[in-house]
Coordinates of C-alpha atoms and ligand atoms in Angstrom, one line a residue:
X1 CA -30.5 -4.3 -9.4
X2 CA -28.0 -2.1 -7.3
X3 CA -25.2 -0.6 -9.2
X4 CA -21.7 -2.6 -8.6
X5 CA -19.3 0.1 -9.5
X6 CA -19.5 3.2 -8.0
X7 CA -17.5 6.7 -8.9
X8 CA -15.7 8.0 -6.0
X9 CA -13.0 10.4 -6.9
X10 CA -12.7 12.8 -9.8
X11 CA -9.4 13.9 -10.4
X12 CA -10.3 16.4 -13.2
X13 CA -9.1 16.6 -16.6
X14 CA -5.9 14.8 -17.2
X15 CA -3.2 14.7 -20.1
X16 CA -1.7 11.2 -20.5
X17 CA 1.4 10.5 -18.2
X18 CA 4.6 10.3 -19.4
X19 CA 3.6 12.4 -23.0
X20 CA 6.4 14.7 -22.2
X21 CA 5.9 17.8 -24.8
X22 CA 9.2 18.9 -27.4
X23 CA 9.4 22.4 -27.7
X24 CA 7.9 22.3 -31.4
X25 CA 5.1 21.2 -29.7
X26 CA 3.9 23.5 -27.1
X27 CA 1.0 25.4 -29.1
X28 CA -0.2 21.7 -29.9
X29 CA -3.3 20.5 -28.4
X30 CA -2.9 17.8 -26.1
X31 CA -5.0 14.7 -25.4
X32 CA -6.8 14.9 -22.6
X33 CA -9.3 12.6 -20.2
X34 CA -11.6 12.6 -17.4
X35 CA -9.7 10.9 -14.6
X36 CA -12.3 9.6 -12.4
X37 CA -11.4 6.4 -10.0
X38 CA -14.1 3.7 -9.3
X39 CA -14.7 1.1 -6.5
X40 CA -16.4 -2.4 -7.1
X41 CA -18.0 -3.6 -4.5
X42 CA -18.4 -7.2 -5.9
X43 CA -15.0 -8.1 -6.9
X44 CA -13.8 -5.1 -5.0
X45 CA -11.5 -3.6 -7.7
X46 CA -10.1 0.1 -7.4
X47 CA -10.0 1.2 -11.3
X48 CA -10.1 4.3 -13.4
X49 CA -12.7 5.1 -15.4
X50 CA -11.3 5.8 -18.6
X51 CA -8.9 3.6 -20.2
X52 CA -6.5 4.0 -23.3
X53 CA -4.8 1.1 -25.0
X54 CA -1.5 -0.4 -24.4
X55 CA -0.4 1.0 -28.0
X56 CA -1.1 4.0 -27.1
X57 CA 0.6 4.5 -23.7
X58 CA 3.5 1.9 -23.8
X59 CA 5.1 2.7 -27.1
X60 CA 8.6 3.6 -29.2
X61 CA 8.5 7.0 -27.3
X62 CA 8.5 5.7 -23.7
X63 CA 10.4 7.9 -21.3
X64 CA 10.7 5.6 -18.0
X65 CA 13.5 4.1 -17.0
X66 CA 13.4 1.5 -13.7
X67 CA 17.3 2.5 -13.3
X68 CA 17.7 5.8 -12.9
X69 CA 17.2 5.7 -9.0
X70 CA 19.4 3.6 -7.0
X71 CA 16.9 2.4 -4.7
X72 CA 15.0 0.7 -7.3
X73 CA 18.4 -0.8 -8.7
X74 CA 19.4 -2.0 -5.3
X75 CA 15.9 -3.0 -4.0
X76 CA 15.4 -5.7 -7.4
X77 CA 19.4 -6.9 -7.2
X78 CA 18.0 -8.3 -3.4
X79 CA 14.9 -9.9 -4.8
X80 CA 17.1 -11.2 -7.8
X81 CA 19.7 -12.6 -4.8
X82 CA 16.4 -14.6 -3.4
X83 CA 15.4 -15.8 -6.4
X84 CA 18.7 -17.3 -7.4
X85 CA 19.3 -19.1 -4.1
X86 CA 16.2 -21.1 -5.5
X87 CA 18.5 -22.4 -8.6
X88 CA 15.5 -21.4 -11.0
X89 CA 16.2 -22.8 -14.0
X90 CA 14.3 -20.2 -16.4
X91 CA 12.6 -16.3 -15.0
X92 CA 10.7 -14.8 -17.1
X93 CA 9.9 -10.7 -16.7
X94 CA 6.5 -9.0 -18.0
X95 CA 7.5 -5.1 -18.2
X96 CA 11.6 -5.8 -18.3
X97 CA 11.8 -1.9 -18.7
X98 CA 16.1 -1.2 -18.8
X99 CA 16.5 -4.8 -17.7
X100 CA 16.8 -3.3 -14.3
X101 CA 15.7 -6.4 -12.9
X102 CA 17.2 -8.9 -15.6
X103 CA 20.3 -7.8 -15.4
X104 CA 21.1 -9.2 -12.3
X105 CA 20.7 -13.0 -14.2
X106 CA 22.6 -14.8 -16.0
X107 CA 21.5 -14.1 -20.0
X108 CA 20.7 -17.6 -20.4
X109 CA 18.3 -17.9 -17.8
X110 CA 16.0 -14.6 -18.8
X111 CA 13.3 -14.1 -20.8
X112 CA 12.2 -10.0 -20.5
X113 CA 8.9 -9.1 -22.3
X114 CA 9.2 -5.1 -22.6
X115 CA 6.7 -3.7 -25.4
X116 CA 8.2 -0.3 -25.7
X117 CA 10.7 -1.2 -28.7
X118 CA 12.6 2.3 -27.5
X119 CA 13.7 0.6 -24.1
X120 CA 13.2 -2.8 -25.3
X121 CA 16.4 -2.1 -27.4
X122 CA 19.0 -1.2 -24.0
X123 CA 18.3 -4.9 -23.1
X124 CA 18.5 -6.6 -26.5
X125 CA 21.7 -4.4 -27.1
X126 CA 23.1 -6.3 -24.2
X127 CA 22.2 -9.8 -25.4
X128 CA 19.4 -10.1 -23.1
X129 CA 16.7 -12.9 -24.4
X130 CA 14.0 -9.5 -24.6
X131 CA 10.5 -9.4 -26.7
X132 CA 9.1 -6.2 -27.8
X133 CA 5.8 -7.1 -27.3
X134 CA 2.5 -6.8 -24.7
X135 CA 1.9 -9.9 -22.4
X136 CA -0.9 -12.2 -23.8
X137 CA -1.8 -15.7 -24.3
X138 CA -0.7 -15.6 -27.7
X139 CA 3.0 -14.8 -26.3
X140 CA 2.9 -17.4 -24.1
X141 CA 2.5 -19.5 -26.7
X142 CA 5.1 -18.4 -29.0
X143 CA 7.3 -18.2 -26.2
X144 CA 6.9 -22.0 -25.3
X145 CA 7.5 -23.0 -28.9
X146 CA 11.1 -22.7 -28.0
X147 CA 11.5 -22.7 -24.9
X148 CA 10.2 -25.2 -21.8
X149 CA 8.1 -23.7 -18.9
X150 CA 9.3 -21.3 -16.9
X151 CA 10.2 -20.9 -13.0
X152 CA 9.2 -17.8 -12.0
X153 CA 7.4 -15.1 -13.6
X154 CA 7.9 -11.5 -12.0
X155 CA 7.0 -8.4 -12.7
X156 CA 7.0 -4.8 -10.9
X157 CA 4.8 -2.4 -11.7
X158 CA 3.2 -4.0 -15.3
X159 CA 0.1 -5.7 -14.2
X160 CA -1.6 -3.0 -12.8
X161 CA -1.6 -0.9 -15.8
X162 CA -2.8 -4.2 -18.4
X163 CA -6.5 -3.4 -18.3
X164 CA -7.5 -7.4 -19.3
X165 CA -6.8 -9.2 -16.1
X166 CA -7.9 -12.4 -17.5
X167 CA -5.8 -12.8 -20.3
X168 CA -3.0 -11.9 -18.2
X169 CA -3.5 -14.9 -15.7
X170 CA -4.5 -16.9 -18.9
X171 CA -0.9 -16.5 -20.2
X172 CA 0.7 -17.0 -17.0
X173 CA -1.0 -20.6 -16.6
X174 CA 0.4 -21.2 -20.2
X175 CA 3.8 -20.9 -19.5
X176 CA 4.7 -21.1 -15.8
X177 CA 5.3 -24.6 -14.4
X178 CA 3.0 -26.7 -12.2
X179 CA 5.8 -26.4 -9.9
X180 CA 6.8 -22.8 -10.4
X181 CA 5.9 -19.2 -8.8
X182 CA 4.6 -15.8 -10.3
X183 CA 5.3 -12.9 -8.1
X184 CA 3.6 -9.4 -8.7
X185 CA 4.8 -6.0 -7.0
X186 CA 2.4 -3.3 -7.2
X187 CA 0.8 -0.3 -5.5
X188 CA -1.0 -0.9 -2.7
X189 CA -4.7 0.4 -2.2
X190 CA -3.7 0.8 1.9
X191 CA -1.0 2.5 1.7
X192 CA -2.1 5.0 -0.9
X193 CA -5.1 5.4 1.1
X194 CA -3.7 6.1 4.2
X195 CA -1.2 8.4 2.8
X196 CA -3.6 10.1 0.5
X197 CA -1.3 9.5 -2.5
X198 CA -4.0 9.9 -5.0
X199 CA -1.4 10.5 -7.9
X200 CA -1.3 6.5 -7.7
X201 CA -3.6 6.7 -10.2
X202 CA -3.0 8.2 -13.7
X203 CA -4.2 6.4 -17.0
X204 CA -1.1 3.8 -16.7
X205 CA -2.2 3.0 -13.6
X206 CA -5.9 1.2 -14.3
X207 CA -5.9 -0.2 -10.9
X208 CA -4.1 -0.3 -8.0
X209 CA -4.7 -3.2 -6.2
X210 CA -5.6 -4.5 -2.9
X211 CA -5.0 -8.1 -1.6
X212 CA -8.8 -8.6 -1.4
X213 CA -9.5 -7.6 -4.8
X214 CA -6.5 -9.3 -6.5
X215 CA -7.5 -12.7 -4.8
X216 CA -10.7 -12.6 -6.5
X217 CA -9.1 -11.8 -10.2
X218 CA -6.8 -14.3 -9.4
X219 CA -9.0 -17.2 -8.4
X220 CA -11.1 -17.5 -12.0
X221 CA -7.5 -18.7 -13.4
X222 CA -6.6 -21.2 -10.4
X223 CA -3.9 -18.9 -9.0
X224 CA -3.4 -18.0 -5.1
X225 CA -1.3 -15.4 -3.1
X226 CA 0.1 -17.8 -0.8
X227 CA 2.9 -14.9 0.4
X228 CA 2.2 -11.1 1.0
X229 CA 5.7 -8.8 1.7
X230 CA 4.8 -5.5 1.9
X231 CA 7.5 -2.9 0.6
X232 CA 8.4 0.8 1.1
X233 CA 8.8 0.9 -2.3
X234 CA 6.9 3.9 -4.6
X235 CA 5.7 4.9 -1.5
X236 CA 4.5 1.7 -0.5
X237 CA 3.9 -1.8 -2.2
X238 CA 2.7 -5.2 -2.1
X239 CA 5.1 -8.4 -3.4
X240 CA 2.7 -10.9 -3.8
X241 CA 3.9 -14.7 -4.3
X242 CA 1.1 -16.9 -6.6
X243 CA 1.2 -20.1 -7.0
X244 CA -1.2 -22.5 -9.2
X245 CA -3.9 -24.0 -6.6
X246 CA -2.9 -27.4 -7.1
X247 CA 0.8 -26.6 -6.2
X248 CA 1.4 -27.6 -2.2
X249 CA 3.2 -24.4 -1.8
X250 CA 2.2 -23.9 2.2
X251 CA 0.5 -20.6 3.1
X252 CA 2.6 -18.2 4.7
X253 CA 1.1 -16.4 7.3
X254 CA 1.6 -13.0 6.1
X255 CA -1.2 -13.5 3.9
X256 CA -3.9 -13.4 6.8
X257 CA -2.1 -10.8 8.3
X258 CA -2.2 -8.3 5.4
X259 CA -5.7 -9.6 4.8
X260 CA -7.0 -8.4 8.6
X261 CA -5.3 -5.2 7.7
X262 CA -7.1 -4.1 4.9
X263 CA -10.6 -5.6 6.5
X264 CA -10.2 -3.5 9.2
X265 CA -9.1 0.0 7.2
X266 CA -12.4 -1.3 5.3
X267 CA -11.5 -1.9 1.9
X268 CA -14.3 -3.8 1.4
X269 CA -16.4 -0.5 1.9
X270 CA -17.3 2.1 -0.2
X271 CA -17.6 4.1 2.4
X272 CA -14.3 4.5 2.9
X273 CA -13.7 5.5 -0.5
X274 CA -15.5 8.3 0.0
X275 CA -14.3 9.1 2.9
X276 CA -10.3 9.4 1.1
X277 CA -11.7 11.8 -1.7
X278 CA -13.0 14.3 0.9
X279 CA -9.4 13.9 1.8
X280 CA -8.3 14.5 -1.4
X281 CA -10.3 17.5 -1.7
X282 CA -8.9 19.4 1.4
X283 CA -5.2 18.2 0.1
X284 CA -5.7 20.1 -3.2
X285 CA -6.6 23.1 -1.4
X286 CA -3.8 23.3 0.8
X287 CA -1.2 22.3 -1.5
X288 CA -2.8 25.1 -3.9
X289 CA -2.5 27.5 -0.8
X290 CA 0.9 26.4 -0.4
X291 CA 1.7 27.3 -3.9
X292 CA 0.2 30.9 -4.1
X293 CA 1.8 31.9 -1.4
X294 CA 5.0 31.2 -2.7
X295 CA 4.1 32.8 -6.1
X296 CA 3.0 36.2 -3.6
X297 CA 6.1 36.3 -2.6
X298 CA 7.8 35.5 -5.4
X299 CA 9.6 32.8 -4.2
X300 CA 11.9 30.5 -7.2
X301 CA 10.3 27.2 -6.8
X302 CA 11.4 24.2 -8.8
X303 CA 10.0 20.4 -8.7
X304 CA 12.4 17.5 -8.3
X305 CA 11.8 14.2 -10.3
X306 CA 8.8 14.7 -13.1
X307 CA 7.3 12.0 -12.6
X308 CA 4.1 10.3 -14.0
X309 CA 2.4 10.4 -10.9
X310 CA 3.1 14.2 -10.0
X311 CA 1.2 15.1 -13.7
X312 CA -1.9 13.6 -11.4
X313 CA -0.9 16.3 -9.0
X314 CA 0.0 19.2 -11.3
X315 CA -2.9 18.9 -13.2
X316 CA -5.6 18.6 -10.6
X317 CA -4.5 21.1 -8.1
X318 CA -3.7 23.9 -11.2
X319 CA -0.2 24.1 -10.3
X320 CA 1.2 25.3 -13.6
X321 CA 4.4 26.8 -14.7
X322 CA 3.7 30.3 -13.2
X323 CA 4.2 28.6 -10.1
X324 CA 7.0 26.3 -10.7
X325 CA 9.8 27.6 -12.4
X326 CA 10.9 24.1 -13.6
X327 CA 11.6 20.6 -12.9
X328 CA 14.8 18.4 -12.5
X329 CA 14.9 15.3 -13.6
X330 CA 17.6 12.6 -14.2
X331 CA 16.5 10.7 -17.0
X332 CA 17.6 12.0 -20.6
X333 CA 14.6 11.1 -22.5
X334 CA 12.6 14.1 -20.3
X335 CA 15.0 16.3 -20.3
X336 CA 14.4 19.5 -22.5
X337 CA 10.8 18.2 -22.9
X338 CA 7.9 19.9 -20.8
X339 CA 5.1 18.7 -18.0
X340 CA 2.1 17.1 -19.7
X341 CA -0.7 19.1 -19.6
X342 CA 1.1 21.8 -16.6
X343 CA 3.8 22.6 -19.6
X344 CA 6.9 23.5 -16.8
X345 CA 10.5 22.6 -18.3
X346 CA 12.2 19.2 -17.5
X347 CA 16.1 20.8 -17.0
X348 CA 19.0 17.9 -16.4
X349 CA 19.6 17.4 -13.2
X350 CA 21.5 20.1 -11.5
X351 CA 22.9 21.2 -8.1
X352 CA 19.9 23.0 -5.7
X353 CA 22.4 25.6 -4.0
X354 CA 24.3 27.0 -7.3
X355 CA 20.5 27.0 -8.6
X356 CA 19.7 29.3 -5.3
X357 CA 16.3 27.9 -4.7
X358 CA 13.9 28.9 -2.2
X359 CA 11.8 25.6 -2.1
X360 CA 11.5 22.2 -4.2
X361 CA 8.5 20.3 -5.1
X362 CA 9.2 16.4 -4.5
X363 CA 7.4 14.6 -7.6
X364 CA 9.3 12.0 -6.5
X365 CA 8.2 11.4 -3.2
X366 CA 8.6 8.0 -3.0
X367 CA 12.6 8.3 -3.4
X368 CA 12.7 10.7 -0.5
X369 CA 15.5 8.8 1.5
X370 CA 17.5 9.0 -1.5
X371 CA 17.0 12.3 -2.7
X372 CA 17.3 13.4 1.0
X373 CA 20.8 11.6 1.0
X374 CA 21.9 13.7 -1.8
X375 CA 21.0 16.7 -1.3
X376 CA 21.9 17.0 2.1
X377 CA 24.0 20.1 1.9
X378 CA 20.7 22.1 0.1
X379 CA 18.7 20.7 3.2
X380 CA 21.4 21.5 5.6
X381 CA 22.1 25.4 4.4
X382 CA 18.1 25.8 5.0
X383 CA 16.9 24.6 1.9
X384 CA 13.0 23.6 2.4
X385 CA 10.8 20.3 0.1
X386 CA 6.8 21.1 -0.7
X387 CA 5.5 17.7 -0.2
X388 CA 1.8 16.5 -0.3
X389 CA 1.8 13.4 1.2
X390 CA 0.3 12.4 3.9
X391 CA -0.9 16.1 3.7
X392 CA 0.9 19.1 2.3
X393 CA 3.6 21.3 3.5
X394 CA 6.6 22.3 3.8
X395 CA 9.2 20.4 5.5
Ligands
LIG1 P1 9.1 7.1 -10.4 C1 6.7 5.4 -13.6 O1 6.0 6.3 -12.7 C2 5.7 4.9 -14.6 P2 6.8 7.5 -12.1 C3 5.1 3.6 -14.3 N1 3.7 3.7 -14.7 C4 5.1 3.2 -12.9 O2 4.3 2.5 -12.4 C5 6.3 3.6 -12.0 O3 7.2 4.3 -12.8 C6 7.0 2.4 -11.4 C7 13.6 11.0 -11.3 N2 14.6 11.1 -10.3 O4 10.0 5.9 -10.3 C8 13.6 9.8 -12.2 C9 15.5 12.1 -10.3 O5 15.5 13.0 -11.2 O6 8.6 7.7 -9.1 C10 12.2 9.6 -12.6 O7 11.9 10.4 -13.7 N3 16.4 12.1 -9.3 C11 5.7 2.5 -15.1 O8 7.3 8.4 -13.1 C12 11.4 10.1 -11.4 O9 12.3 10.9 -10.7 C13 16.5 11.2 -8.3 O10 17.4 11.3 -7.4 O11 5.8 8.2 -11.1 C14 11.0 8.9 -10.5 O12 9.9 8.3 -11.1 C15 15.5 10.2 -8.3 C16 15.6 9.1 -7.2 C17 14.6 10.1 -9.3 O13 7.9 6.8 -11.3

């Protein structure tokens, strides 16, 4: 029988994501895996190799917070203006994070599930209907004990990193009504693709999905994308509308037209898996290059935003703290704390000029319009950004 899953990418050895180090720590050794990335040519899944459990990645200690950039705050108050104009009577959030989305709902009419108790707590502080637990059909259940079905179900950037699929669209059939819709945003496998944003995947990220391959995961439960928007968001993203199949929702037309997309960028293929890792390969070389040169000539660089996905990065291109001198970032519970794995100081945010850098590493890439916007007076005195996507250098 021919093999189904095939390896296509090896990212190296990897810390976990978002296991920012305290200073007491540093000498500690950290936890490290292989990151390797796999394509399925049955149900056509994108998925990493190695897996860790919920417990161990979403937890008390979790340092991300959906609010901290603006465009994320404005880009879910739009969605959550859409949604109400639909009078939904009860939305329920998987991954509520800060309440980011919630927020913008009146308290009655939320239910947020957010498992990390640390985060969980903004939201409950705030009188928010919030559960600190992980999505399952067991919730589902207990959640219906009190409450009737819901509306909508939403979540941003959840699904993709719950490895059981199935007992995800288990619990959504629980608890969403006949009549109601569950809309997903995530990553999308063409856009990271074709802008050779590999640090998509890191061990929160266990897939990143394509249209194609969701469909399939989708159908085993009776659920159907009958809406496709595709978003600029984290560097581009797919909102995909599900109904259940017997629901008469009509088919919008975007879903064809996202559909022909992928078909003909040949998502289907392995081939062109393996044609993206070459690309990957000559992308850690010259982002590398990059790097040395500036260490030759000693120039002060610093990164801007430490993200989860830039630890991808760090780690695979061996870009370590005798290149980068340290990183801003605007969210307290990095601050102080060091890179996974790379170990480069996370300083509070502060101004690029008075800091007289030479050039800035964007780990936040996919807020570049609004770290642009704000920093315009760096930019405009000369100041230059070391990107890597859709190739690296210098702009
Ligand atoms: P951002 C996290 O990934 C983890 P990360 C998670 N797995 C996921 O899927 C996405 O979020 C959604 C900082 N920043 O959103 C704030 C500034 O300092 O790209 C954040 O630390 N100044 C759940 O970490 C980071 O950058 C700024 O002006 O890859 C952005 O992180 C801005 C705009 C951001 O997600």
């Amino acid at each position: 029988m021919k093999k189904k899953i095939t390896e296509f990418l090896d990212l190296g050895n990897q810390p976990l994501a978002n296991s920012y180090i305290k200073r007491k720590d540093l000498s500690k050794k950290e936890r490290k895996y292989r990151l390797i990335v796999c394509f399925n040519k049955d149900n056509k899944l994108v998925s990493i190799k190695k897996t860790f459990s919920s417990k161990d990645m979403f937890n008390n200690e979790y340092p991300y917070r959906s609010s901290t950039s603006k465009t994320m705050r404005v880009h879910l108050e739009k969605l959550a203006k859409k949604i109400k104009k639909t009078k939904p009577q009860k939305i329920l959030e998987i991954g509520s994070n800060d309440g980011c989305f919630i927020k913008n709902f009146d308290k009655r009419k939320t239910i947020g599930i957010e498992p990390c108790a640390n985060v969980e707590k903004i939201t409950k502080k705030l009188k928010y209907n919030t559960y600190p637990e992980y999505w399952s059909p067991n919730l589902a259940k207990k959640i219906l004990k009190k409450n009737n079905k819901v509306n909508v179900i939403f979540s941003s950037n959840t699904i993709s990193h719950i490895k059981n699929l199935d007992d995800v669209f288990r619990a959504i059939n629980i608890i969403l009504d006949d009549k109601g819709i569950f809309i997903i945003e995530d990553p999308s496998l063409l856009e990271c693709l074709k802008k050779n944003t590999y640090d998509q995947f890191y061990n929160e990220h266990i897939y990143v999905f394509s249209y194609l391959s969701l469909k399939n995961a989708l159908k085993k439960h009776n659920l159907e994308i009958f809406k496709i928007e595709e978003l600029k968001i984290h560097g581009g993203s797919n909102r995909y509308y599900i109904k259940k199949i017997n629901n008469n929702i009509k088919f919008h037309n975007s879903v064809n037209y996202h559909k022909n997309k992928e078909i003909k960028y040949g998502l289907n293929h392995l081939n062109t898996y393996i044609k993206f890792a070459k690309r990957i390969k000559y992308s850690r070389n010259k982002l590398l290059s990059i790097f040395e040169n500036c260490k030759k000539y000693n120039k002060k660089v610093i990164g801007y935003g430490a993200t989860a996905k830039s630890v991808t990065i760090l780690n695979y291109c061996n870009i370590d703290n005798t290149m980068i001198n340290y990183f801003v970032d605007t969210t307290p519970d990095k601050q102080n704390k060091y890179t996974p794995g790379t170990k480069i100081l996370i300083k509070k945010y502060s101004n690029l000029i008075d800091d007289k850098v030479d050039y800035v590493f964007l780990g936040a890439w996919n807020f570049k319009k609004e770290i642009f916007n704000k920093e315009k007076k760096y930019i405009k005195n000369g100041g230059k950004f070391i990107v890597h996507t859709p190739l690296p250098k210098i702009i």
